[in-house]
């Protein structure tokens, strides 16, 4: 029975504990990849990922391992992204596995993401194999880390595998343990096809390439497939496995992890978490856990150089080919000109997109402060969805404003429950329930405004629990809330791109803080710049940036021309990310000031 010899697993770890290095050693030891090709870590293939240390796109590699019992096993190593913005994708890729290697640094011990990832693995009923890595370090203390894993993660760690991925120690044992400890996939070859989509990437030749896990039945070239949640049908053009390059196969069967193409034109049609079945013999029920992922936060994106508008559109279109959760539509701003309103999963997603646009597509951008969607009911009975604070109708016309609410599930060691509740309360949270998962871990559920979650909840949660909390959230609807629009005026002129929506109770405080912050961000100009924060006609705070007097190069006495040029150069580069608003030059940072006030 071929299923008996398959093992599907992920590696999860806190950042820097050695996940990629262990993956590389595993690939090496199973001859999936030659040593000389190992210079670059294979699993994350985007530059930005490597620099940020986050895996954004998922990947699955097939490898073959000759075990001590004489059988050859097929392993599928599934890579997962590592940030709450992508937690849904992480959970879907874990759902494609039966087990997870939980890697913990022997010197650092259990840390934030160790816990968060362990929770996700437990949630998906995975068998966890604890791995204590970096035992070569002088400060390594595997015995203490074992105890810590038992106490904090709540799993037996006495027989944790001890490794030094750097030296290759313990990897042979690890491979055996994968065979012994991780269960073989269940499922029935004779049932109708059920396959989980856990990733999709766009390829200009083959169209969308789906990463799938077959849970029942089989799929082969020529099959007509149906996606159970959106009803779309396609004809399979290729199936295969990554090893680590694409290797076409005739079919993928129950237990297999591989890729599938079907001349699919865009990733929007094939959402992660959806279930593939055969159009002719469909399964009765889709796999559980599917969510239609939609943007949570919106920001205006404007080229610094107005002539680059067309380039920006093209670049966004290119990124969208590969990113089902990226949305955009044209918008104009009095202050910034022509641009786009872009929807993101969260702030990290926003950062990544901005960085890719600037780096890969060579664009200089101004981004406005992110906002959630508000639902606005007008006195005349109309309803509007407002994703741009500048577009909020006149308060006199507004009957009520509703804001999106989420149900937030926070899992945390019991000692940190106090700080978590304090934080949730401060962020306008409404307590729902609290339950013990085991002797050490508590699940706390709050209803919170999405706006509060998105802006700095995750970071505050991390710092108030030393990182030992995990967060997952789901939109649960809209609630009436006392929101007001805060306008920012420069020399008496409101700057639409600086407006934001804020809860009434925080408005005065925010107004004062933003004015203070803007004063430090807006550079001196040839004239005085008055900064005001206003709600309607009422000015709630003001401050002034004084005019400058001296030439910037003055202090250099004109003596050293190279230094002088350097300074001018630096100024010019900084200028690229400035936008003239009326007569005032406003730097990019000003538009983000709203995020940095607490
Ligand atoms: P992210 O990709 O940032 O999530 O990190 P990661 O968990 O994949 O860690 P990675 O494999 O990139 O390793 C982080 C650092 O630890 C690198 O500099 C590795 O060379 C080093 N490292 C990994 N394993 C070992 C080990 O066994 N011993 C020692 N001394 N260093 C190690």
Coordinates of N, CA and C in Angstrom, one line a residue, residues 35 43 46 58 193 206 296 303 321 401 419 433 440 527 563 575 598:
X35 N 25.2 19.2 -3.2 CA 25.8 20.2 -2.3 C 26.2 21.5 -3.0
X43 N 14.4 26.9 -0.5 CA 12.9 27.0 -0.3 C 12.4 28.4 -0.4
X46 N 12.4 34.3 -3.1 CA 12.4 35.7 -3.4 C 13.4 36.5 -2.6
X58 N 4.5 30.0 -0.6 CA 4.6 28.6 -0.1 C 5.3 27.7 -1.1
X193 N -12.5 12.4 -5.8 CA -11.4 13.3 -5.5 C -11.7 14.4 -4.6
X206 N 2.5 28.5 -18.1 CA 1.5 27.5 -17.8 C 0.2 28.0 -17.1
X296 N -8.1 43.7 4.1 CA -8.6 44.2 5.4 C -8.2 45.7 5.5
X303 N 2.3 57.7 -7.4 CA 3.7 57.8 -7.8 C 4.2 59.2 -7.5
X321 N -1.2 39.2 -10.5 CA -1.2 37.9 -11.1 C -0.9 36.8 -10.1
X401 N -22.2 55.6 11.5 CA -21.1 55.0 10.9 C -20.9 53.6 11.6
X419 N -2.2 40.7 31.1 CA -1.8 41.7 30.1 C -2.6 41.7 28.8
X433 N -15.2 35.0 25.6 CA -15.0 33.8 26.5 C -13.5 33.6 26.7
X440 N -1.5 24.7 31.0 CA -0.8 26.0 30.8 C -1.4 27.0 29.9
X527 N 9.0 79.5 4.1 CA 8.0 80.2 4.8 C 7.5 79.4 6.0
X563 N 32.1 67.0 -0.3 CA 31.2 66.9 0.8 C 29.9 67.6 0.5
X575 N 14.3 64.1 -1.4 CA 13.2 64.8 -2.1 C 12.3 64.0 -3.0
X598 N 1.1 56.0 19.0 CA 0.9 55.5 20.4 C 2.2 55.2 21.1

